[in-house]
Every structure is written in C-alpha cells, then in structure tokens.
Amino acid sequence: MTENLPKVRAPSIRDVARLAGVSHQTVSRVLNNHPSIRETTKARVLQVMEDLQYRPNRAARALSRGRSRTIGILSAQSSEYGPASSIAAIQDAAREAGYYVNTANLTTVDQESIEAALMHLMLQAVEGIVVIAPQVRVFDVLEQLSITVPFVSLQSTGHLDDHALSVDQIAGARLATRHLIDLGHRRIYHLAGPQDWIEAEARMRGFLDEMGAMDVPTTAPILGDWTADFGYHAGRELFGRRDFTAIFSSNDQMALGLMHAARDAGLGIPRDISIVGFDDIPEAAHFWPPLTTVRQDFGELGRRCIALLLSNLPGGEPIVDRDPIMPRLIVRESTAPPAF
C-alpha cells in the first residue's frame, strides 16, 4: 500500500488522505476524534495510518523527546452521571499532575470500534490509558488486545483486576439495603440497572448479599435502563400491587421516576413507600422529598487513578493503597420506618 510513496521522507497527512480517498481535513478530524466522522471513514483512515506508520506532528515530537505528558481516556457511555463524573475527576487530577488528557469516546462497544479508539489514543503518543467502560463486553475485548502502555480500569470485572481501581459498589448497595432493613422494612424491591453494566451487577449483588445476611426474603430484581422514564413506568406497574414498603433503586434517575409514579398513584414518600437511590447526583438533594442515596467520591477516585497510572510509568513511585474506595450513605427525607 506504500510502494508509491517517496522513500526520503516520513509520510504526511496528505499521503494518508490520498490513500484513504478523503481530504486532509477529514484526516485531521479523525485525529481529533471529531463526532461528525462516520465510523467507516474513521476506520479506513486509521487503517491507512497504521499501514504507513504515520505519526501526527505532536506525537512525533513527543516520541523524539521520549515523553508526551499525555494520558488517554477510553470511555463508553460518557453521558451517564458516573462515567461523566469520573472523566471530569481524572482530567482535574491529571492537570494537577502536569499531564494533558485526550479522550476517545466509544459510540459502540464492538471490537472494531474499541481497536479504532485505542489506535486513536496511541497516535497521540499517550503515556498511559484510563479505561472507563461500564459494560462487561468492553473488557472481554480488551483481554484479547495487546495494550502496549500502562492502563488503569475504573471498573472491576475479576479478569483485569491487576489494573483496576474502583468504588466498592457492593458495599454501597449493602449500605443502602441495610438502612432500609434497620428502619424495619422487610418487603424491599430492587430496581437494578442494565444487565451488562458492571456497576449494576455489583449493586444487585450487594442488595442480595445484605438481604441474605439479614435473613430477609427477596424477590427477583427488576432490570432497568438507568432512566427516570423507566423508573416512572416501573413504578406505575409496581404501585398497582403494593406488596412492598421500600425500593432500593440502582441510581438516582430511576429513583426520580419512581417518586413521580408514587405521587401519581396518590402515595406519600416516605409515608407509604421509602425509596433509596445511588450516586447522589447534584439534584438528589432537591427531589421532593430529598432523596436518601449513596455518594461516590469521584474526586478521590480521580486522584488515586492518576497516582496508580503514573506509578506504572518509568520512574514512578509504587502505590501501596489499592483498596476500593468506600462510598457513603446520605440519609435524607425519602426513607422512614414502614407504616404497618
């Protein structure tokens, strides 16, 4: 594919554009991960870059110096509160440590898209990568790939845990569930997140573990999709039968939908139903009533993530503390003892 290129110089962005059949502006947009580029075009351009062993000027300068002072973030579902907050915390911590951040967002989580996103980061000469990918299938793909720079994952899957740093989602779910049990609730439902999400699975496990430990009967968790709309429609169905006194929702948005459905059904919170959420989004304190929820320390997560990543770079100091970050239960007015 490269036989017609001059041998006396390194390939340029215009060489990439010519062989990929696109404009040099399109190649530039691919390098900058512009959202307007079609996935098929991006894949074709990235393949030509790989064939040519093309490196953008910034990466070339970084390679000549040996350091780029750049960290990559591989992110999926960055619009959700948890991943978005994690990205912001990592960016802040990286800047404090004197590093730039380049983020590659995955629109889909198939192997081709993940490989293209990793290639995009490598073309920026990143020194390390943070993986913020809540879906299990992303890590199934990553296990098959050879990542040539240090990386840290913000989710624990049991497979790449040597690279993992996370909030203890199981402990957080147990805190929420134990709070309801301590109030006297024995008929508790769990509105879970999507089945493929690592956090949803961990929070479900925490709920079931705590219910079992306290010898409280359980019903099958209801699988949701993180949205307030789902919480509302689930609530409309659940509140028609009223065979429970409390619900632990796997995130605050679904809890908001549940609260809306409860009001539509003429139920009082917490007079008739107690509700606990997870995440402590900024609006949770202003729900009506204010929501009892579980707070994650994203600032601490970002600082420890960058410290762990930098410890794996040449000359980095080893990190001793690899324990999961413990969340906190924030008790507000949405929970109370059941009205027997």
PDB file of C-alpha atoms in Angstrom, residues 26 38 63 82 143 150 205-206 227 237 257 281 289:
ATOM      1  CA  THR A  26     -11.074  14.656   7.203  1.00  0.00           C
ATOM      2  CA  ARG A  38     -18.554   8.265  10.046  1.00  0.00           C
ATOM      3  CA  LEU A  63       8.377  10.411  20.646  1.00  0.00           C
ATOM      4  CA  GLY A  82     -20.975   8.080  36.942  1.00  0.00           C
ATOM      5  CA  GLU A 143      -8.460  -9.027  27.264  1.00  0.00           C
ATOM      6  CA  PRO A 150       0.235   1.126  31.201  1.00  0.00           C
ATOM      7  CA  ARG A 205     -25.137  -8.432  44.289  1.00  0.00           C
ATOM      8  CA  GLY A 206     -24.759  -6.077  47.249  1.00  0.00           C
ATOM      9  CA  THR A 227     -33.510   6.460  33.066  1.00  0.00           C
ATOM     10  CA  GLU A 237     -46.842  -1.084  37.493  1.00  0.00           C
ATOM     11  CA  GLY A 257     -39.110   8.280  38.105  1.00  0.00           C
ATOM     12  CA  ILE A 281     -26.349  13.382  41.730  1.00  0.00           C
ATOM     13  CA  PRO A 289     -38.738  14.735  49.194  1.00  0.00           C
TER      14      PRO A 289
END
